[in-house]
PDB file of C-alpha atoms in Angstrom:
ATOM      1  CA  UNK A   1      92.666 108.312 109.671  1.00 92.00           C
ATOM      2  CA  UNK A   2      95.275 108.449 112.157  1.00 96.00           C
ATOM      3  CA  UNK A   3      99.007 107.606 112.238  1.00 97.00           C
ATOM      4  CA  UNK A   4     100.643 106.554 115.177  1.00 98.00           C
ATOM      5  CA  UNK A   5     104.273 105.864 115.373  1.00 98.00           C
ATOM      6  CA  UNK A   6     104.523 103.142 117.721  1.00 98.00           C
ATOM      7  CA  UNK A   7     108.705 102.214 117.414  1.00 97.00           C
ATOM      8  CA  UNK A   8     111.441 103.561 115.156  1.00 96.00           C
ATOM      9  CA  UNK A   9     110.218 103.704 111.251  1.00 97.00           C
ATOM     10  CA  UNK A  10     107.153 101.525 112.302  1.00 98.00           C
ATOM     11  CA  UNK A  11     103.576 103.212 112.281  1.00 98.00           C
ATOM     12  CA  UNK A  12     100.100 102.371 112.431  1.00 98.00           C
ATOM     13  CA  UNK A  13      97.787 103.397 110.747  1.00 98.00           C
ATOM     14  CA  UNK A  14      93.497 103.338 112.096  1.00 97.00           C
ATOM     15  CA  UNK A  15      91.045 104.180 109.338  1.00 94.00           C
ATOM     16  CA  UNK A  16      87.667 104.576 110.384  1.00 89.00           C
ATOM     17  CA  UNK A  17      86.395 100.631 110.468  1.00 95.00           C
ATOM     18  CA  UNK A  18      90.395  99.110 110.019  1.00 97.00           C
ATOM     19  CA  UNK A  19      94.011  99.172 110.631  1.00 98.00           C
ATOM     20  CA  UNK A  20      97.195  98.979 108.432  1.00 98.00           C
ATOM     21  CA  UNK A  21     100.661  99.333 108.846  1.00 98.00           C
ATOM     22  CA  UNK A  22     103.911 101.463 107.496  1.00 98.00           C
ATOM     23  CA  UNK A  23     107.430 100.176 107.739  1.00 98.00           C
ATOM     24  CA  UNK A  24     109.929 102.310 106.722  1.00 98.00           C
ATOM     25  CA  UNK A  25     113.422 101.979 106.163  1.00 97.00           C
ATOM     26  CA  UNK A  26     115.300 104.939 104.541  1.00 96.00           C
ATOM     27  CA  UNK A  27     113.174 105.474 101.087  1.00 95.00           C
ATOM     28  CA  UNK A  28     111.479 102.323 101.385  1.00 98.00           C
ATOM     29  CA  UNK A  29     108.029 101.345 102.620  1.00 98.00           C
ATOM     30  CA  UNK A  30     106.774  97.875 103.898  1.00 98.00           C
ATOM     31  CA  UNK A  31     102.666  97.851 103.694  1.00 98.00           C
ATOM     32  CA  UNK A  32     101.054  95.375 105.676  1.00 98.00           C
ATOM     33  CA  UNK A  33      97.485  95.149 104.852  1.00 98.00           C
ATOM     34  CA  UNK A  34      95.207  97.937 103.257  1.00 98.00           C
ATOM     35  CA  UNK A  35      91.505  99.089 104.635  1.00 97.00           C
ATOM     36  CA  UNK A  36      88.325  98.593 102.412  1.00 97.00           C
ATOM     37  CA  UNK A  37      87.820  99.903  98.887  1.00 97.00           C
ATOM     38  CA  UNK A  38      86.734 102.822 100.431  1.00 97.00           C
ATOM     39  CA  UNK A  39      90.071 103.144 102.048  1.00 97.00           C
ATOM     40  CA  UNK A  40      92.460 103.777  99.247  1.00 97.00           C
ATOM     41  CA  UNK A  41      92.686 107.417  99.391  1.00 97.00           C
ATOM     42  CA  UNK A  42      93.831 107.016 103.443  1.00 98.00           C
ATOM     43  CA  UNK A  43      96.485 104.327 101.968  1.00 98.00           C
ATOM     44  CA  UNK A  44      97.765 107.032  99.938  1.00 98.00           C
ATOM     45  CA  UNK A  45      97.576 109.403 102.459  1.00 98.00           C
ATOM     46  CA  UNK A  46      98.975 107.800 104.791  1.00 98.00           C
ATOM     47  CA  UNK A  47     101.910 106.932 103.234  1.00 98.00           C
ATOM     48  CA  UNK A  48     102.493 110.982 102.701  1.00 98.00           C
ATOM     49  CA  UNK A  49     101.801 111.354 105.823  1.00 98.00           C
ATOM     50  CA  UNK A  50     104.872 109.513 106.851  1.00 98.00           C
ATOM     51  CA  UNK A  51     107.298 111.501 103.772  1.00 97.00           C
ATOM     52  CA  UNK A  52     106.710 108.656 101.377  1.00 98.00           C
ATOM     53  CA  UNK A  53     104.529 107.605  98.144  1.00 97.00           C
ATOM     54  CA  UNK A  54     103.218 104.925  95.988  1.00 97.00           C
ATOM     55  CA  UNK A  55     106.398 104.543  94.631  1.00 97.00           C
ATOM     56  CA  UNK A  56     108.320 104.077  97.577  1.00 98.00           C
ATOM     57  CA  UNK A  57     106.750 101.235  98.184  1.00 98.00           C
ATOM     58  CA  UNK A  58     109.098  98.122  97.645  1.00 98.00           C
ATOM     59  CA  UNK A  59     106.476  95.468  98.952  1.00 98.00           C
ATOM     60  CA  UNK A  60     103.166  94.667 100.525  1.00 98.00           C
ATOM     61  CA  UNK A  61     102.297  91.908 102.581  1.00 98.00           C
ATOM     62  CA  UNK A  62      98.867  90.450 103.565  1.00 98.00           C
ATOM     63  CA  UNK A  63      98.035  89.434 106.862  1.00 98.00           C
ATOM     64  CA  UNK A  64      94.338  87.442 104.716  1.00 98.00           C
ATOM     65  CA  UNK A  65      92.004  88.910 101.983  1.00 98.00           C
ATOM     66  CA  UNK A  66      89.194  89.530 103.595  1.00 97.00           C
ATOM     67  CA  UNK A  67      87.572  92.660 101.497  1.00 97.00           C
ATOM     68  CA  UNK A  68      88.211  95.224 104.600  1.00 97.00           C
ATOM     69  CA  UNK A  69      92.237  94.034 104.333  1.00 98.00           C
ATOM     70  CA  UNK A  70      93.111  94.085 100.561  1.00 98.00           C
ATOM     71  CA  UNK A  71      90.553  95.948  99.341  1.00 97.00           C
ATOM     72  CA  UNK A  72      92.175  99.835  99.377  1.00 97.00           C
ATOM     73  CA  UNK A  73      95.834  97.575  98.425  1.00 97.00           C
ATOM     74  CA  UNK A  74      94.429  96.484  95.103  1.00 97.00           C
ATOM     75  CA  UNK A  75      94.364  99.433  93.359  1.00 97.00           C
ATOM     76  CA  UNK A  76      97.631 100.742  94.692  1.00 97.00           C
ATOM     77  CA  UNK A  77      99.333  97.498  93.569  1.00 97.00           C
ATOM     78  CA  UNK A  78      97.855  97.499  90.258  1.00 96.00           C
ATOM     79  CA  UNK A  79      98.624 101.052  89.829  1.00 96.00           C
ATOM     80  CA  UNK A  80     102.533 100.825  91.436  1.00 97.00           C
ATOM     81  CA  UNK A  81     103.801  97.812  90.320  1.00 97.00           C
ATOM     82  CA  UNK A  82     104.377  96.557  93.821  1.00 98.00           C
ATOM     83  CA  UNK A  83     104.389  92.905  94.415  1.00 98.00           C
ATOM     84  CA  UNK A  84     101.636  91.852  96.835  1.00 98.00           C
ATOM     85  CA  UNK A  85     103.076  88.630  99.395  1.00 98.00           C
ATOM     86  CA  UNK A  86     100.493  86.775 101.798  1.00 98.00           C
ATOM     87  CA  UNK A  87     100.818  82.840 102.823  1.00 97.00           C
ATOM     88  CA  UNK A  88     100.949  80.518 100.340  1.00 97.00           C
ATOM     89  CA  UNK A  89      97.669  79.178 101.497  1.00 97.00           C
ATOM     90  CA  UNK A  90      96.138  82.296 101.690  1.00 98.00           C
ATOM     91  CA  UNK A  91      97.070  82.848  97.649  1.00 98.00           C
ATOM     92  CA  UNK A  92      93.885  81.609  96.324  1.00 97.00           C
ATOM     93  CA  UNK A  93      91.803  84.194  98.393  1.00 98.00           C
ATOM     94  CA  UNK A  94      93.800  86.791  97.532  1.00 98.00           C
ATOM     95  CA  UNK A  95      93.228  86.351  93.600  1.00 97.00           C
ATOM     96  CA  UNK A  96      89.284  85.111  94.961  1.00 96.00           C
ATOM     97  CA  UNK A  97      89.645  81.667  93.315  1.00 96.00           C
ATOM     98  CA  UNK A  98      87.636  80.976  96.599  1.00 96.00           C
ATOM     99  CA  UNK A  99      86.356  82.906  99.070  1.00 93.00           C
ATOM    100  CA  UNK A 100      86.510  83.004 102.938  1.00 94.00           C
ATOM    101  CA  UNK A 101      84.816  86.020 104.496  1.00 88.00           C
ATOM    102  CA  UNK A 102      81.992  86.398 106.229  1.00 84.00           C
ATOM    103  CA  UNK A 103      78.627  87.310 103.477  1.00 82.00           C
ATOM    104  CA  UNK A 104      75.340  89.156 103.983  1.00 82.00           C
ATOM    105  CA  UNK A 105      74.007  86.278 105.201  1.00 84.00           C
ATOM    106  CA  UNK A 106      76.503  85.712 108.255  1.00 79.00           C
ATOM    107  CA  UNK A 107      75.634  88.938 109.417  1.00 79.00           C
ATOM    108  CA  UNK A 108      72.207  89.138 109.122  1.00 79.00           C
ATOM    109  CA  UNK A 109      72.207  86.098 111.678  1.00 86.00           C
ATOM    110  CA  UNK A 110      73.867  89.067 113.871  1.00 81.00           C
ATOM    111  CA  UNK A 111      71.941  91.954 112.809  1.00 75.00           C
ATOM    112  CA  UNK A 112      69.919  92.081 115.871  1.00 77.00           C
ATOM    113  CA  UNK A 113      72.887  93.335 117.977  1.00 81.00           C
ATOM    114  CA  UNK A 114      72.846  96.793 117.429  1.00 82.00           C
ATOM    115  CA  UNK A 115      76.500  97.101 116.712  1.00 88.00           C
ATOM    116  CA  UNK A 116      76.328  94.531 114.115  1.00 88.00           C
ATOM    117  CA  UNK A 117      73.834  96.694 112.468  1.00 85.00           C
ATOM    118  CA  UNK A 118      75.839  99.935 112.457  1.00 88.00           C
ATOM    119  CA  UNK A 119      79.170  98.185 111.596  1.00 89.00           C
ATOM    120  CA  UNK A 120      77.349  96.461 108.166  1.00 88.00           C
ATOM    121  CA  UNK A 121      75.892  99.840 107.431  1.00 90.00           C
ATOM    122  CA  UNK A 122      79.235 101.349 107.385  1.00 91.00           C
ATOM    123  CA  UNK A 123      81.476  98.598 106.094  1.00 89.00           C
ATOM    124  CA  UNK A 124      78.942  98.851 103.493  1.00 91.00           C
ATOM    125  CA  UNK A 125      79.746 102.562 102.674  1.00 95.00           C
ATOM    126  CA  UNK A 126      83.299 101.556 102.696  1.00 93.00           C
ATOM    127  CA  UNK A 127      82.820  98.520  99.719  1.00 92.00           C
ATOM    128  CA  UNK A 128      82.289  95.663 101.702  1.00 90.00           C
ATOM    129  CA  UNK A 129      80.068  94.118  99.254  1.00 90.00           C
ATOM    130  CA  UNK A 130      82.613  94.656  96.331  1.00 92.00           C
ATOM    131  CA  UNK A 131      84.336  92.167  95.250  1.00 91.00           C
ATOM    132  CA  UNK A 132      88.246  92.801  95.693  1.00 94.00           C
ATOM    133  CA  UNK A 133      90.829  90.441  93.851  1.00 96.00           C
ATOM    134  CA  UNK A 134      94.500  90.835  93.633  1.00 97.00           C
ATOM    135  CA  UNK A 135      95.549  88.555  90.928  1.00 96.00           C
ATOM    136  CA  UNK A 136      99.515  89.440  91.242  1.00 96.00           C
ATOM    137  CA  UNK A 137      99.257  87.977  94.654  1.00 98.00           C
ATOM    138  CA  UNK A 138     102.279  85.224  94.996  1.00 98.00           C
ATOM    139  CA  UNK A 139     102.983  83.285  98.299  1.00 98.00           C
ATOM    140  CA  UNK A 140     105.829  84.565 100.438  1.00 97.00           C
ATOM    141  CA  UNK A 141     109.194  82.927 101.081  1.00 93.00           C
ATOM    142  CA  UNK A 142     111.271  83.559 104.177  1.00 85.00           C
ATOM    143  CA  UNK A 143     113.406  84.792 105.114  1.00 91.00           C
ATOM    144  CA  UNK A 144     111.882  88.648 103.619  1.00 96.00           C
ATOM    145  CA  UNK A 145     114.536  90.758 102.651  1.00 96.00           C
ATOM    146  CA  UNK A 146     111.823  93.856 103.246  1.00 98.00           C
ATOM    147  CA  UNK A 147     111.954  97.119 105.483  1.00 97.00           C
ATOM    148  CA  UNK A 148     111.531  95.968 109.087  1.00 96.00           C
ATOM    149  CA  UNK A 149     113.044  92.204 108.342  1.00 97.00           C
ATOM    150  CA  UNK A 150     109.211  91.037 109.145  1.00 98.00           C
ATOM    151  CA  UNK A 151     108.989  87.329 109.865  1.00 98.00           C
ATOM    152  CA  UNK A 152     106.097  85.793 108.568  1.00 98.00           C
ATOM    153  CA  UNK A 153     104.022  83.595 111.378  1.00 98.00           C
ATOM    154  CA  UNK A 154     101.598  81.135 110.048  1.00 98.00           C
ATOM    155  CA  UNK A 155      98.174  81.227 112.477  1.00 98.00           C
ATOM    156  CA  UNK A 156      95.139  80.104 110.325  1.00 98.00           C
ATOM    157  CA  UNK A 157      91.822  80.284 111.723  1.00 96.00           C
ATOM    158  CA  UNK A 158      90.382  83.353 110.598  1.00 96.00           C
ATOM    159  CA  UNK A 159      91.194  82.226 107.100  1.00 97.00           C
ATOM    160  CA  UNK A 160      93.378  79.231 105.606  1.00 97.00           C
ATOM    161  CA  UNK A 161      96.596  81.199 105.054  1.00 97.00           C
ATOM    162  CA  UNK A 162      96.598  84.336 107.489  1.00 98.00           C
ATOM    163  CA  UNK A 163      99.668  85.016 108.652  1.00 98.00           C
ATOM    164  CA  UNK A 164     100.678  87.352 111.253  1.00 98.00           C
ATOM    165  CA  UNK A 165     104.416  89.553 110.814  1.00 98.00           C
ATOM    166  CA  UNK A 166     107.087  89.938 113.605  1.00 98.00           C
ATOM    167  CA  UNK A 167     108.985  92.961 113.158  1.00 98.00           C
ATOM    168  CA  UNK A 168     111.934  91.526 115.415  1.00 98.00           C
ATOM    169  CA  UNK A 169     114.111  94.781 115.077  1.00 96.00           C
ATOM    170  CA  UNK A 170     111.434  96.772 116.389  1.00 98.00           C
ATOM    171  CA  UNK A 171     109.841  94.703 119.046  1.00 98.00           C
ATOM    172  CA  UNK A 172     106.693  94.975 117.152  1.00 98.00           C
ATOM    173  CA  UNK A 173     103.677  91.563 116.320  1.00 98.00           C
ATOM    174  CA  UNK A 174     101.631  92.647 113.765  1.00 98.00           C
ATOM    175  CA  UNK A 175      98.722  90.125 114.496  1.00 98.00           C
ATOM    176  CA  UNK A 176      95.636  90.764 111.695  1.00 98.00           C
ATOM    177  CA  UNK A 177      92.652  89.539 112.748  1.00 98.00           C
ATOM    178  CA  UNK A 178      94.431  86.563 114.463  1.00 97.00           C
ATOM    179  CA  UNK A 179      94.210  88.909 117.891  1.00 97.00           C
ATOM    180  CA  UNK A 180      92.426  92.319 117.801  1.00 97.00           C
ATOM    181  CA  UNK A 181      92.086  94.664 120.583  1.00 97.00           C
ATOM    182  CA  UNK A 182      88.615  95.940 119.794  1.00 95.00           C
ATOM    183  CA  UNK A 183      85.988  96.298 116.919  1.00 94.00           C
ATOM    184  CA  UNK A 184      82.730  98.080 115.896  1.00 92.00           C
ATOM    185  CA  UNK A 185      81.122  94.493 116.974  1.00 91.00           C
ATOM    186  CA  UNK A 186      81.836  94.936 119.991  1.00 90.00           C
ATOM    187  CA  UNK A 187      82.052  96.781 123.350  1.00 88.00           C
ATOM    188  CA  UNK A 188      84.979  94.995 124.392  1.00 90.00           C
ATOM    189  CA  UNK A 189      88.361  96.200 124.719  1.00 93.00           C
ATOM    190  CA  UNK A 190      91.970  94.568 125.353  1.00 96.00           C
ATOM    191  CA  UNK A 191      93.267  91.691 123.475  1.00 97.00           C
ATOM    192  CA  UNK A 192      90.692  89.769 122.158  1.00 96.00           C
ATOM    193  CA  UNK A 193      89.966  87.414 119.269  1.00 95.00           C
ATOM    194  CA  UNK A 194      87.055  88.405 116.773  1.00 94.00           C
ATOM    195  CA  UNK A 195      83.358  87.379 117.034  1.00 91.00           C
ATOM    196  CA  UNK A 196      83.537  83.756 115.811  1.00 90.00           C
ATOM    197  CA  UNK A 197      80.955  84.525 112.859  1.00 91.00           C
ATOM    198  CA  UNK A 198      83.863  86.203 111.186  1.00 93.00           C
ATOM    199  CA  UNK A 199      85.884  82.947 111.933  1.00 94.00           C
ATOM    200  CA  UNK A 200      86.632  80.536 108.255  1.00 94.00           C
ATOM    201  CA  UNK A 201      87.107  77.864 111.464  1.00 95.00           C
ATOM    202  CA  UNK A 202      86.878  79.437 114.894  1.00 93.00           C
ATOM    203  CA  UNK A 203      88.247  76.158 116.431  1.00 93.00           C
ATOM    204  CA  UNK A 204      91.609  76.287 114.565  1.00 95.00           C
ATOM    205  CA  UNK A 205      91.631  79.866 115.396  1.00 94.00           C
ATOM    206  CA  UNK A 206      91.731  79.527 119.085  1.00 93.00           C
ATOM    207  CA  UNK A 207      94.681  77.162 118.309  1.00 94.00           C
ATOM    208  CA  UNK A 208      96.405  79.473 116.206  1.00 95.00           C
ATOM    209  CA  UNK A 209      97.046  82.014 119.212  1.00 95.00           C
ATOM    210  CA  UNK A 210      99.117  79.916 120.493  1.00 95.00           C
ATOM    211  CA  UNK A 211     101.892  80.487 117.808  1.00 97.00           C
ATOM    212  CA  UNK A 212     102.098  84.391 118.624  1.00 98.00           C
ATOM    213  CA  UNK A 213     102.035  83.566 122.710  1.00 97.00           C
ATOM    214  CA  UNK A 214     106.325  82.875 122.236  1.00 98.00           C
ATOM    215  CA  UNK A 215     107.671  85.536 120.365  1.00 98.00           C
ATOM    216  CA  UNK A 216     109.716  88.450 121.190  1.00 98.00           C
ATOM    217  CA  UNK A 217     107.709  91.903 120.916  1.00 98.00           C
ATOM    218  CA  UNK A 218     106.636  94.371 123.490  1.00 98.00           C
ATOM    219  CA  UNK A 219     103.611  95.958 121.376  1.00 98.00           C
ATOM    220  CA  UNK A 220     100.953  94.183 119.356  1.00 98.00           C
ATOM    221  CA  UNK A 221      99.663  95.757 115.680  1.00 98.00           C
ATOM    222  CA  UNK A 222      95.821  94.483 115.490  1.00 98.00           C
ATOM    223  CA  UNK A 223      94.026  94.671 112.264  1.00 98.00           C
ATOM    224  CA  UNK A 224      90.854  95.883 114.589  1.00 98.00           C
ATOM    225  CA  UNK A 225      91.745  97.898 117.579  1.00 97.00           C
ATOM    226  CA  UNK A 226      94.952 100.133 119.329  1.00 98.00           C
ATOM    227  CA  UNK A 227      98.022  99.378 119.546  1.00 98.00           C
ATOM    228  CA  UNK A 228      98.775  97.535 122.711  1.00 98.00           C
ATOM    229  CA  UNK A 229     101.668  97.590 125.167  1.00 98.00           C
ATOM    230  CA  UNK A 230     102.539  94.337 126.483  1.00 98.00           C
ATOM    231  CA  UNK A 231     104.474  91.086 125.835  1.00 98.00           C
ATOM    232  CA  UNK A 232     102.590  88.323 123.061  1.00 98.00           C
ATOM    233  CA  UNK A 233     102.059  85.824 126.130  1.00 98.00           C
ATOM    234  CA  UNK A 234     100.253  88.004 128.420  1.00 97.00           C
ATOM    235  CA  UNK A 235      97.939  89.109 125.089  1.00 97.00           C
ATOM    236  CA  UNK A 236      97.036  85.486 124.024  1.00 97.00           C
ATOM    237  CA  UNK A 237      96.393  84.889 127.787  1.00 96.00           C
ATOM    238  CA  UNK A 238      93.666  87.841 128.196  1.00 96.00           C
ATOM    239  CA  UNK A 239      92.167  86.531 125.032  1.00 95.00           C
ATOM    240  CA  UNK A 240      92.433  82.752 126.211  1.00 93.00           C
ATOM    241  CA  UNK A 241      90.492  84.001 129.162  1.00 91.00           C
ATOM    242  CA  UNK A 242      87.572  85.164 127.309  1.00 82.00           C
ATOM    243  CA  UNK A 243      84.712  83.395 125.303  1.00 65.00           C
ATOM    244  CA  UNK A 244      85.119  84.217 121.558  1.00 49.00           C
ATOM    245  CA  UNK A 245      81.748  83.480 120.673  1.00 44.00           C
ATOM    246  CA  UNK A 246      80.194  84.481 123.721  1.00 46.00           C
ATOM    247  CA  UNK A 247      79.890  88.043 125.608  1.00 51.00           C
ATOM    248  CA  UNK A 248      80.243  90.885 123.095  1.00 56.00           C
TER     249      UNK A 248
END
């Protein structure tokens, strides 16, 4: 696990397979997203890491519920009391009255890539094949009255509901898996978008870059991947400019 402070009060956080992110303001922490299952002792940690703890915690929100997202933030919010917010469409996942991840049988189809193979081997050893519900999940209104003032940015694709967070104050996109910078997958580094088997509907996802391309920030918070340093436009462009389903 490591903690990077990338802007005042705002830090990211890179397990070993996933990113989350700490906003803090005063005593109180934003979480946005959570690692794997096998994550939730980093959550904790992390948040100690930065002078805080579970019960500093006045809110988490959900970029989507895939397992290697909400799965370490379950526990914590079951055990804190903390309400969980994610998109209203993205509700359903998050309690798993349906489903939108990528299963065994998605990546088997990819299994022959060697990085496929050791990336399923570990998510495996992280939970990946658990399956993580958060039934207190409710669908956000804006404007969020929340550390960081994050304003939620609708860009489904990778699921139904995900939502990426601007952090206006800050300067700071938190994108999800709308727009990574790198993953296990892959050799690839830079602004990217995912491997389209890990696409709900890779079509609407190429759309949904298109929503972060106009806003204000100067770094980018991937769910996969660094931080990186540049304006939203000049990200979505670099990842315009590639094939998401092709070159790994």
């Amino acid at each position: 696990m490591i903690v990077e402070t990338v802007a005042a009060g705002v830090h990211l956080v890179r397990g070993s397979a996933v990113n989350w992110v700490l906003v803090v303001d005063g005593d109180a922490v934003t979480v946005i997203d959570g690692g794997y299952p096998g994550d939730a002792p980093a959550l904790e940690a992390s948040l100690a890491t930065v002078g805080r703890g579970p019960g500093d915690v006045v809110a988490a929100l959900v970029t989507h519920a895939h397992v290697d997202h909400v799965g370490g933030l379950a526990p914590l919010a079951a055990r804190a009391g903390f309400p969980v917010l994610t998109g209203p469409a993205e509700v359903r996942h998050a309690r798993r009255e349906v489903v939108e991840q990528a299963g065994p049988a998605d990546v088997a189809r990819h299994a022959w890539r060697p990085r496929v193979l050791a990336w399923a081997v570990h998510a495996v050893r992280l939970g990946a094949l658990r399956t993580v519900a958060v039934p207190t999940a409710t669908a956000l209104e804006a404007p969020l009255d929340l550390p960081g003032a994050p304003l939620p940015v609708p860009t489904p694709g990778h699921t139904s509901g995900h939502t990426a967070y601007l952090l206006p104050e800050a300067g700071v996109l938190v994108s999800g898996d709308a727009l990574v910078t790198g993953h296990p997958t892959t050799a690839r580094t830079g602004p990217q978008r995912l491997p389209a088997f890990f696409d709900h509907d890779p079509a609407r996802a190429g759309v949904a870059l298109d929503a972060l391309a106009p806003l204000d920030a100067g770094v980018l918070l991937p769910g996969h991947g660094p931080a990186w340093h540049g304006t939203p436009e000049q990200a979505v462009a670099i990842a315009h400019s590639r094939d998401a389903g092709g070159t790994w």
